[in-house]
GROMACS .gro file of N, CA and C in nm:
model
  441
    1UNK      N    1  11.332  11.008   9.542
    1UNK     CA    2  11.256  10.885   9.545
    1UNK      C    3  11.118  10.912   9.605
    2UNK      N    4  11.087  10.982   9.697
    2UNK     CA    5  11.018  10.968   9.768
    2UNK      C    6  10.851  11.064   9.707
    3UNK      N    7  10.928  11.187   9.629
    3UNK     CA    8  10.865  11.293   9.541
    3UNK      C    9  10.826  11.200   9.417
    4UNK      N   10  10.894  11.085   9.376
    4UNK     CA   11  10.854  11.003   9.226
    4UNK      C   12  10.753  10.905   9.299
    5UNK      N   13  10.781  10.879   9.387
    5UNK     CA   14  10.694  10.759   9.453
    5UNK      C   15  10.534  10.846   9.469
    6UNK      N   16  10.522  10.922   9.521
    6UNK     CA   17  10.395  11.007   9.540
    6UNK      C   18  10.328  11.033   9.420
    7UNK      N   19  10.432  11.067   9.313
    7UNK     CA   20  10.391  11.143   9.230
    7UNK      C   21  10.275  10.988   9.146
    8UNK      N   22  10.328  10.843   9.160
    8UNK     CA   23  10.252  10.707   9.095
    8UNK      C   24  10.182  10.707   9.184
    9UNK      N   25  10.171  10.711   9.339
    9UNK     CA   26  10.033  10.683   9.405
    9UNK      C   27   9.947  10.770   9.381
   10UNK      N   28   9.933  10.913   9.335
   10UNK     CA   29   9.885  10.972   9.312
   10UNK      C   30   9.765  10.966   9.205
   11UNK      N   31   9.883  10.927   9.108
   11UNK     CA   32   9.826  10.904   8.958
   11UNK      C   33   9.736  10.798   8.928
   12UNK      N   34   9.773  10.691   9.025
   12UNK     CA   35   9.708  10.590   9.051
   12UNK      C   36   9.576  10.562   9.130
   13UNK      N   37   9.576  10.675   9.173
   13UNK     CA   38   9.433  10.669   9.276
   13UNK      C   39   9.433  10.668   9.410
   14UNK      N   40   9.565  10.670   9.433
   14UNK     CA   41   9.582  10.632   9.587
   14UNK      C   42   9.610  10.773   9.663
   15UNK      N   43   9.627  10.777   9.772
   15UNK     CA   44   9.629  10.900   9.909
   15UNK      C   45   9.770  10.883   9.942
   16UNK      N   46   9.852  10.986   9.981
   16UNK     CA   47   9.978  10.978  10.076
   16UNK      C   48   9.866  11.059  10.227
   17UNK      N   49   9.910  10.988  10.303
   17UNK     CA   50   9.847  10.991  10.436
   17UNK      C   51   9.936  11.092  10.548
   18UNK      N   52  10.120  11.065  10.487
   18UNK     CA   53  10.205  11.133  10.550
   18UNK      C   54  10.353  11.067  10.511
   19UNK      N   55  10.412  11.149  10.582
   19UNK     CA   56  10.546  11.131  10.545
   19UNK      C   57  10.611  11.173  10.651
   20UNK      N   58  10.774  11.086  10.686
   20UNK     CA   59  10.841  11.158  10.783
   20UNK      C   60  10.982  11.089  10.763
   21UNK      N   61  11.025  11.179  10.757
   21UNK     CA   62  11.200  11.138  10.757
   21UNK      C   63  11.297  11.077  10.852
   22UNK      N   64  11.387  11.049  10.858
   22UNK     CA   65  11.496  10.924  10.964
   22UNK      C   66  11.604  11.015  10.946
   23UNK      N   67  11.706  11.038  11.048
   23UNK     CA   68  11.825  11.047  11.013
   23UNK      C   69  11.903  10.902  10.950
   24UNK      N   70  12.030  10.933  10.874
   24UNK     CA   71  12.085  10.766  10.854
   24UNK      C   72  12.163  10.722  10.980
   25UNK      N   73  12.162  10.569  10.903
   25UNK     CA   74  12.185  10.515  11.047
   25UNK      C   75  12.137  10.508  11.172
   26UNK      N   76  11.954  10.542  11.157
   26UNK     CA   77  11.917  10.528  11.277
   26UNK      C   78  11.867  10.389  11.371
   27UNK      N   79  11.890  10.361  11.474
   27UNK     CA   80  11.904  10.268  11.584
   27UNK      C   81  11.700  10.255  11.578
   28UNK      N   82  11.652  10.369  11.636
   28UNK     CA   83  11.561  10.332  11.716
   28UNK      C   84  11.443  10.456  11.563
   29UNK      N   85  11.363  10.357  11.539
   29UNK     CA   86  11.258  10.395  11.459
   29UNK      C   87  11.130  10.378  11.518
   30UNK      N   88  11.106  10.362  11.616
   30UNK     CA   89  10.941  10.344  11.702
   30UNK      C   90  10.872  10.502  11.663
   31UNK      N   91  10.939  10.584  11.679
   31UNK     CA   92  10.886  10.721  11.650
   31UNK      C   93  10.833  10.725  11.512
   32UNK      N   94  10.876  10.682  11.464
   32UNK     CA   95  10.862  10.679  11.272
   32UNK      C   96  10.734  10.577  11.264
   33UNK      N   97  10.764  10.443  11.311
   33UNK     CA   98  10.654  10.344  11.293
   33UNK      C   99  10.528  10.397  11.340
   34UNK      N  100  10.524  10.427  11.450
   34UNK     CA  101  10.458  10.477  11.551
   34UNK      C  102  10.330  10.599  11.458
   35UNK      N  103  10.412  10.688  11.420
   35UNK     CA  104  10.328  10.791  11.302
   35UNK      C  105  10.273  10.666  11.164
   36UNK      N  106  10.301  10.597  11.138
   36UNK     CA  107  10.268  10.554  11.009
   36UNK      C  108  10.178  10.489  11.075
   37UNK      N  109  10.176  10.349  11.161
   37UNK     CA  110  10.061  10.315  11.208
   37UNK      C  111   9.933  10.328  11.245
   38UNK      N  112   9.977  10.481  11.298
   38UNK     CA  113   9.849  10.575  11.376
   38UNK      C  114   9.793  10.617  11.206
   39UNK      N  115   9.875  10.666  11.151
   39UNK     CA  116   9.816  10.679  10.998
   39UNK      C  117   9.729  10.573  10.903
   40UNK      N  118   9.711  10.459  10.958
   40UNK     CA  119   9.601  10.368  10.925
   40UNK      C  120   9.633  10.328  10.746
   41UNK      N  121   9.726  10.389  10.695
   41UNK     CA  122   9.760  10.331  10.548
   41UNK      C  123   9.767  10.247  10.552
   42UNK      N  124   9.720  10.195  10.451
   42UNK     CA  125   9.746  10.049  10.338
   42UNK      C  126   9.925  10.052  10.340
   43UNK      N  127   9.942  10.085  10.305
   43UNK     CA  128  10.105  10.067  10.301
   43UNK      C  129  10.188  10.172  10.304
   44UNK      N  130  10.300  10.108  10.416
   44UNK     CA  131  10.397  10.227  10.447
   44UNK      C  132  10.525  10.187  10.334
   45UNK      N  133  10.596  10.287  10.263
   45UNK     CA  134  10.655  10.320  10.206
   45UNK      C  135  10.805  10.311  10.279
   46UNK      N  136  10.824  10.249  10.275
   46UNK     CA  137  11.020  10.236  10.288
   46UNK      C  138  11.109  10.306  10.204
   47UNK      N  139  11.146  10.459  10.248
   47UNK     CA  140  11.228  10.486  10.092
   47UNK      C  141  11.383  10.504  10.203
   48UNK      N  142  11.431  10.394  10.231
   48UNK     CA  143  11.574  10.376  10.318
   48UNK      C  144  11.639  10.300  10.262
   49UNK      N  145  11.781  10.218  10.270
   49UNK     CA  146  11.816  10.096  10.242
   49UNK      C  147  11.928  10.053  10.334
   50UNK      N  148  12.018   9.882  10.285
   50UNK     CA  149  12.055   9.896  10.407
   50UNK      C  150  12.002   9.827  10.560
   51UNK      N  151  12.071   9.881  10.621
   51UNK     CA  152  12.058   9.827  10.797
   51UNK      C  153  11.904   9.954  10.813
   52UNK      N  154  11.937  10.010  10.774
   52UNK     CA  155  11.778  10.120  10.810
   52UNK      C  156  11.635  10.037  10.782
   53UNK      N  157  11.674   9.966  10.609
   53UNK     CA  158  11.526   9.975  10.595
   53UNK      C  159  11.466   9.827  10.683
   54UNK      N  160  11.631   9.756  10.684
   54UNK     CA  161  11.630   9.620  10.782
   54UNK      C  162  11.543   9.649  10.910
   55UNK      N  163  11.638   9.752  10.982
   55UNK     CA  164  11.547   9.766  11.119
   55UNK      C  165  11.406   9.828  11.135
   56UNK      N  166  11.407   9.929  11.024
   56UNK     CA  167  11.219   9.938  10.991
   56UNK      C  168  11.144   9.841  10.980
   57UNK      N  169  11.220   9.756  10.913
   57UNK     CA  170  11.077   9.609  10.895
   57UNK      C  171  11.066   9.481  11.028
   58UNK      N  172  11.225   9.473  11.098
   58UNK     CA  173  11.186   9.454  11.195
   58UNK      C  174  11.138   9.484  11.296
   59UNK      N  175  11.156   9.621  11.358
   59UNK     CA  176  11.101   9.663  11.469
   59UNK      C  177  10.964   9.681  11.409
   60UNK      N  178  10.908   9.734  11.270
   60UNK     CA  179  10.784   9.742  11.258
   60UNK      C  180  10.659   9.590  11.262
   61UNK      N  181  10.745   9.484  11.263
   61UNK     CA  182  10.721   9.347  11.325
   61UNK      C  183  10.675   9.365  11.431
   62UNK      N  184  10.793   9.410  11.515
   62UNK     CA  185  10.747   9.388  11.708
   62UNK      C  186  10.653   9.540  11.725
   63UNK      N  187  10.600   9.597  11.664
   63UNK     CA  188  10.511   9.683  11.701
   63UNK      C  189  10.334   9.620  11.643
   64UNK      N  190  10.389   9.501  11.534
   64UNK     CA  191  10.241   9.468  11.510
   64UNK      C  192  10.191   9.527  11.399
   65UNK      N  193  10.244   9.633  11.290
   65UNK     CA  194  10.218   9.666  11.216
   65UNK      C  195  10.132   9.553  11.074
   66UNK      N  196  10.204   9.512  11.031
   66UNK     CA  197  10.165   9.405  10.932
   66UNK      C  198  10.098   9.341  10.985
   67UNK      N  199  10.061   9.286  11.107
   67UNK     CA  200   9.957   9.200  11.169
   67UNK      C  201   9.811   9.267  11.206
   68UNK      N  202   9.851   9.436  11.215
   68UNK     CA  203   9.753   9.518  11.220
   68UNK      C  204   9.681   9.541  11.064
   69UNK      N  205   9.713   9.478  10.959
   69UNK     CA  206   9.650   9.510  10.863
   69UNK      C  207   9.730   9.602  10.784
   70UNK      N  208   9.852   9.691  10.782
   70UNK     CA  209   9.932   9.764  10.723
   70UNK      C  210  10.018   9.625  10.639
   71UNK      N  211  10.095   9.709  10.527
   71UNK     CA  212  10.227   9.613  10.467
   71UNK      C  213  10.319   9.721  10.476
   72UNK      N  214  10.405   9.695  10.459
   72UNK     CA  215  10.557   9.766  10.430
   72UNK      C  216  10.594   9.730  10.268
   73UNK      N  217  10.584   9.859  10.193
   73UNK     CA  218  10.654   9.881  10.069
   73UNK      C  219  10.827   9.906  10.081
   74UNK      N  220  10.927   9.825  10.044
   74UNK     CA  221  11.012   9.847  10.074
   74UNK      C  222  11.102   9.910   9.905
   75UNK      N  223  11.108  10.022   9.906
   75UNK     CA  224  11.186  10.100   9.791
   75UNK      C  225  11.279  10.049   9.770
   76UNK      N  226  11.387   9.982   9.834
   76UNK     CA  227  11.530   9.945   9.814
   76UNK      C  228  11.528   9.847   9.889
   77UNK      N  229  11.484   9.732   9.838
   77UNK     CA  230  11.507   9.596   9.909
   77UNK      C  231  11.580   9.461   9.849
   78UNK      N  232  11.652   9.423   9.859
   78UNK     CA  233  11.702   9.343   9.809
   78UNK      C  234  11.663   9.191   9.868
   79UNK      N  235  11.695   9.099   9.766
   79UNK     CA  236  11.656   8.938   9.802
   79UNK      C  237  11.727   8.916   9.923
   80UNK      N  238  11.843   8.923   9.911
   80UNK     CA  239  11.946   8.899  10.047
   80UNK      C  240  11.870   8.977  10.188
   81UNK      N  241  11.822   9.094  10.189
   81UNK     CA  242  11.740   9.169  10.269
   81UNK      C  243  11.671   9.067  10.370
   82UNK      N  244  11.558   9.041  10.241
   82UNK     CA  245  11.445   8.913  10.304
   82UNK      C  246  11.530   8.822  10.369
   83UNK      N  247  11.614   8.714  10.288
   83UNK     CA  248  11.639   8.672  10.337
   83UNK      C  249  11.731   8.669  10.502
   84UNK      N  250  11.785   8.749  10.527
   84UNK     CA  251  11.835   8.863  10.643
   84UNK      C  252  11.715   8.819  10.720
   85UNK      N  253  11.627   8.915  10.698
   85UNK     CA  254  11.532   8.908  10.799
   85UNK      C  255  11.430   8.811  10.851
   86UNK      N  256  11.407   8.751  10.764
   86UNK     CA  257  11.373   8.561  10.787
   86UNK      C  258  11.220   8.567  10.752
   87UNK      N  259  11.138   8.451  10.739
   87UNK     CA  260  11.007   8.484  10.714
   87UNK      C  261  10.920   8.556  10.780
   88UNK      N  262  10.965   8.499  10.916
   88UNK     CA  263  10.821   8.567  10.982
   88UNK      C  264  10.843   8.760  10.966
   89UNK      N  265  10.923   8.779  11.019
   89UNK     CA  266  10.950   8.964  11.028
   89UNK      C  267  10.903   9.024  10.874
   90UNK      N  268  10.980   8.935  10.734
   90UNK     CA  269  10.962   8.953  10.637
   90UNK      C  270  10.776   8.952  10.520
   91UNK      N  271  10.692   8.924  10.626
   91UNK     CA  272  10.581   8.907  10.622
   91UNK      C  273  10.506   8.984  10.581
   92UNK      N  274  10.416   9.022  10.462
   92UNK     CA  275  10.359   9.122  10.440
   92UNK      C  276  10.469   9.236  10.348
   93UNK      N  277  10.545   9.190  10.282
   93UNK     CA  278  10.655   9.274  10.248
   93UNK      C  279  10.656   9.299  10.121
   94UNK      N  280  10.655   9.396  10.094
   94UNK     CA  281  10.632   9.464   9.908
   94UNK      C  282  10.728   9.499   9.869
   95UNK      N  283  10.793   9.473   9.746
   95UNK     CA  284  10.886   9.493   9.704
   95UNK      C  285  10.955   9.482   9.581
   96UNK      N  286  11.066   9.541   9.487
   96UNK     CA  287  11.035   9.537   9.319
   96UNK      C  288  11.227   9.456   9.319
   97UNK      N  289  11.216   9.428   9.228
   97UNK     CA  290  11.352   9.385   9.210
   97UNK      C  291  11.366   9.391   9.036
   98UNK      N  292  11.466   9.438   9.011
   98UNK     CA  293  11.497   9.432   8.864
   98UNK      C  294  11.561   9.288   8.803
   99UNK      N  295  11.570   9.196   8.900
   99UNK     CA  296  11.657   9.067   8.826
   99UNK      C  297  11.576   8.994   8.992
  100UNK      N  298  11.534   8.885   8.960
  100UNK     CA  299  11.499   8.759   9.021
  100UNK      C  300  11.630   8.622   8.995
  101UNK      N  301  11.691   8.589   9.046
  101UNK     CA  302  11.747   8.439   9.021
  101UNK      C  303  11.660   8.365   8.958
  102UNK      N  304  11.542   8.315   9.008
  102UNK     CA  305  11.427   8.201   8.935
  102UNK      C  306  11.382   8.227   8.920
  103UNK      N  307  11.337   8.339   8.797
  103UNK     CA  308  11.256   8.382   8.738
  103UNK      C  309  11.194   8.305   8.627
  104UNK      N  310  11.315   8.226   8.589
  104UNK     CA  311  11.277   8.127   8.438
  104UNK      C  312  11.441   8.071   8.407
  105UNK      N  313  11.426   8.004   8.300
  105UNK     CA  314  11.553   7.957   8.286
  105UNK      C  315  11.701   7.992   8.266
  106UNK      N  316  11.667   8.139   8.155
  106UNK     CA  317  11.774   8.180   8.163
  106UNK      C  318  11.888   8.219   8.289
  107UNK      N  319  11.767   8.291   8.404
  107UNK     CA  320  11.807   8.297   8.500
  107UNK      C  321  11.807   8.270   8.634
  108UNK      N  322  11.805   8.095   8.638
  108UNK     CA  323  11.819   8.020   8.690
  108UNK      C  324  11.976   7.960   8.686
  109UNK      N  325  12.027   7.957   8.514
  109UNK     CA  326  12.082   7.942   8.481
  109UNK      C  327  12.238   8.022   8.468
  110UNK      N  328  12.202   8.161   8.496
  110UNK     CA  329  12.311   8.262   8.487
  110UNK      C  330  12.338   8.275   8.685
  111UNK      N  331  12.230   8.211   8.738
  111UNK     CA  332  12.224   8.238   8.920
  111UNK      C  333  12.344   8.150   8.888
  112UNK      N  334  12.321   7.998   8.819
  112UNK     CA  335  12.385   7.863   8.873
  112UNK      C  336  12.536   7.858   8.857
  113UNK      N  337  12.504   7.972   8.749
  113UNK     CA  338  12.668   7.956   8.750
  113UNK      C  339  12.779   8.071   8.844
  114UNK      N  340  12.651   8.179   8.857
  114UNK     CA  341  12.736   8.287   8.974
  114UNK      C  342  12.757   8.225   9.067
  115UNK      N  343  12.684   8.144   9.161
  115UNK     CA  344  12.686   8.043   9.249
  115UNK      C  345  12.797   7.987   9.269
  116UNK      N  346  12.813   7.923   9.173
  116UNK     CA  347  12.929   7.816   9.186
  116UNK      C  348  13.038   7.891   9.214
  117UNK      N  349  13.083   8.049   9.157
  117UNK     CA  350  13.172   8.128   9.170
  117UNK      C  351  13.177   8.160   9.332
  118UNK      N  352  13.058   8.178   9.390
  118UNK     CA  353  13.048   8.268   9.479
  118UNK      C  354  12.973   8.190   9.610
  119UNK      N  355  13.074   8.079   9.603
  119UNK     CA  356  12.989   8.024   9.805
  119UNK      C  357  12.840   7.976   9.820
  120UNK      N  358  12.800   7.964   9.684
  120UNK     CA  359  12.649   7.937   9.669
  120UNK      C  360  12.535   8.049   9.659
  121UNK      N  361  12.639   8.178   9.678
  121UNK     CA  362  12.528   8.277   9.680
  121UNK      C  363  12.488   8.345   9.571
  122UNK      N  364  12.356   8.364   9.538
  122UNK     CA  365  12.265   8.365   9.423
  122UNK      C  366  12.324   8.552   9.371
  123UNK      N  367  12.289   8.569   9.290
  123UNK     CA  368  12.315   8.679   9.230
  123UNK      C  369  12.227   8.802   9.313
  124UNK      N  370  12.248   8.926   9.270
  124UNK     CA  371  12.092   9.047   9.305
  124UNK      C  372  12.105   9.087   9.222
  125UNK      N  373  11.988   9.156   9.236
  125UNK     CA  374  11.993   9.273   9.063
  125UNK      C  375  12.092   9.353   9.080
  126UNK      N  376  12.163   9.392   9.188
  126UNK     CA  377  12.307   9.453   9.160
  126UNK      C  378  12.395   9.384   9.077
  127UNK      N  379  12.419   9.242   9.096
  127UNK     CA  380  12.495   9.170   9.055
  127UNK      C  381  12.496   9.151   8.896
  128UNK      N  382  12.346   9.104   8.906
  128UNK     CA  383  12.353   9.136   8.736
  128UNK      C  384  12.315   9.216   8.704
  129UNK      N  385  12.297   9.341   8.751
  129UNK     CA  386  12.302   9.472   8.662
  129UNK      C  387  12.454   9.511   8.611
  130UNK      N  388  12.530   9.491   8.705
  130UNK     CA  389  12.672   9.499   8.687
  130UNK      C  390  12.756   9.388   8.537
  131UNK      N  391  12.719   9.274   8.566
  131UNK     CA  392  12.726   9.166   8.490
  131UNK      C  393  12.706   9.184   8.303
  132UNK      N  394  12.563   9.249   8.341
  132UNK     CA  395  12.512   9.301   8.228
  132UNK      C  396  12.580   9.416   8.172
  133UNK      N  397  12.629   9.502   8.214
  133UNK     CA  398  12.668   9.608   8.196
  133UNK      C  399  12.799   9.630   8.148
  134UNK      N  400  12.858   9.498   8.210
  134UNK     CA  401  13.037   9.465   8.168
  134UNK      C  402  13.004   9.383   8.035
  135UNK      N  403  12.901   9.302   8.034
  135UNK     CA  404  12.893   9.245   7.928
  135UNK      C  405  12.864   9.309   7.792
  136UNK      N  406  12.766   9.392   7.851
  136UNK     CA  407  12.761   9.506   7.692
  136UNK      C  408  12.924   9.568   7.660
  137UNK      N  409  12.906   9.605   7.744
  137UNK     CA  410  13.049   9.749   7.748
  137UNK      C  411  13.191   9.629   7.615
  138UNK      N  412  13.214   9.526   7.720
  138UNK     CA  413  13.320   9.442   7.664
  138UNK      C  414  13.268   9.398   7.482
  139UNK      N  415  13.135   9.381   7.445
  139UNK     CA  416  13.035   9.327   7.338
  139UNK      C  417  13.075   9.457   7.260
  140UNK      N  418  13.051   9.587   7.260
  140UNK     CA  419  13.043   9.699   7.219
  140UNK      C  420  13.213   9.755   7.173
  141UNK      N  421  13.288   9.716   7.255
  141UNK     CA  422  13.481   9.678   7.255
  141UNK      C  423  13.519   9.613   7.127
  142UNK      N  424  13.435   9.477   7.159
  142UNK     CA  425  13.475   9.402   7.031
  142UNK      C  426  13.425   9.447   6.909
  143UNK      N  427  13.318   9.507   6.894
  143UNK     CA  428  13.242   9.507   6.786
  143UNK      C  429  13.266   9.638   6.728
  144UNK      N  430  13.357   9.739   6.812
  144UNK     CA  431  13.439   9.848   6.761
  144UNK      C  432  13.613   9.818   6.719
  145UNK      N  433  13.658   9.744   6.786
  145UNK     CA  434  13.785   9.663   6.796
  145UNK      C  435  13.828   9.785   6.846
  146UNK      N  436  13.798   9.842   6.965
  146UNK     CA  437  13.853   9.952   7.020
  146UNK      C  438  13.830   9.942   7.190
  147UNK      N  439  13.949   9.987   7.265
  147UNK     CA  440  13.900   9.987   7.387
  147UNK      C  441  13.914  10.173   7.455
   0.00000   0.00000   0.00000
């Protein structure tokens, strides 16, 4: 991820300033923030997921980062994520998702009904990547009459 990610800022015009790695599961990231900040980038790159990239964006909150003029690109972020982390921490936060819930109608419409299945909670692009994927597979079954 991190070698493909360079390889578009690159291409794009942009600078990698630096890079530095986490063990998983790490607690305390001030050391990590700490280098990216002093690095004065436009945006730090999140390639973690998870409780990692969670506590990167919060502790990089209580250090002031995003308020200093940096954003946080988050590689693996999910809607539920944000929502996790609430607006304010979530502030300044970049991020790609392959499926939106309200994006438009269709899938507004495919959220409304996962919803109803599921405690009110909206789909992720996991969800309907998965969704999608059973749906071909089962589509492709029938249309062979073979399983």
């Amino acid at each position: 991820m991190e070698r493909d990610v360079e390889a578009v800022v690159l291409r794009n015009g942009g600078k990698v300033l630096g890079k530095v790695r986490h063990p998983l599961s790490t607690q305390d990231f001030s050391s990590f923030l700490l280098q990216a900040q002093a690095s004065k980038a436009k945006i730090v790159g999140l390639a973690n997921a998870g409780a990692d990239v969670t506590n990167s964006i919060k502790q990089g909150a209580e250090f002031g980062i995003v308020k200093g003029g940096q954003n946080f690109a988050g590689l693996l972020v999910f809607i539920t994520d944000v929502h996790a982390l609430g607006l304010e921490k979530a502030q300044g936060l970049i991020f790609t998702e392959t499926f939106y819930w309200d994006m438009n109608e269709q899938t507004r419409a495919f959220a409304k009904r996962f919803a109803e299945r599921n405690r009110g909670i909206h789909p992720t692009m996991i969800h309907a990547g998965a969704y999608a994927g059973t749906l071909h597979y089962l589509k492709a079954v029938e249309a062979l009459k073979s399983d």
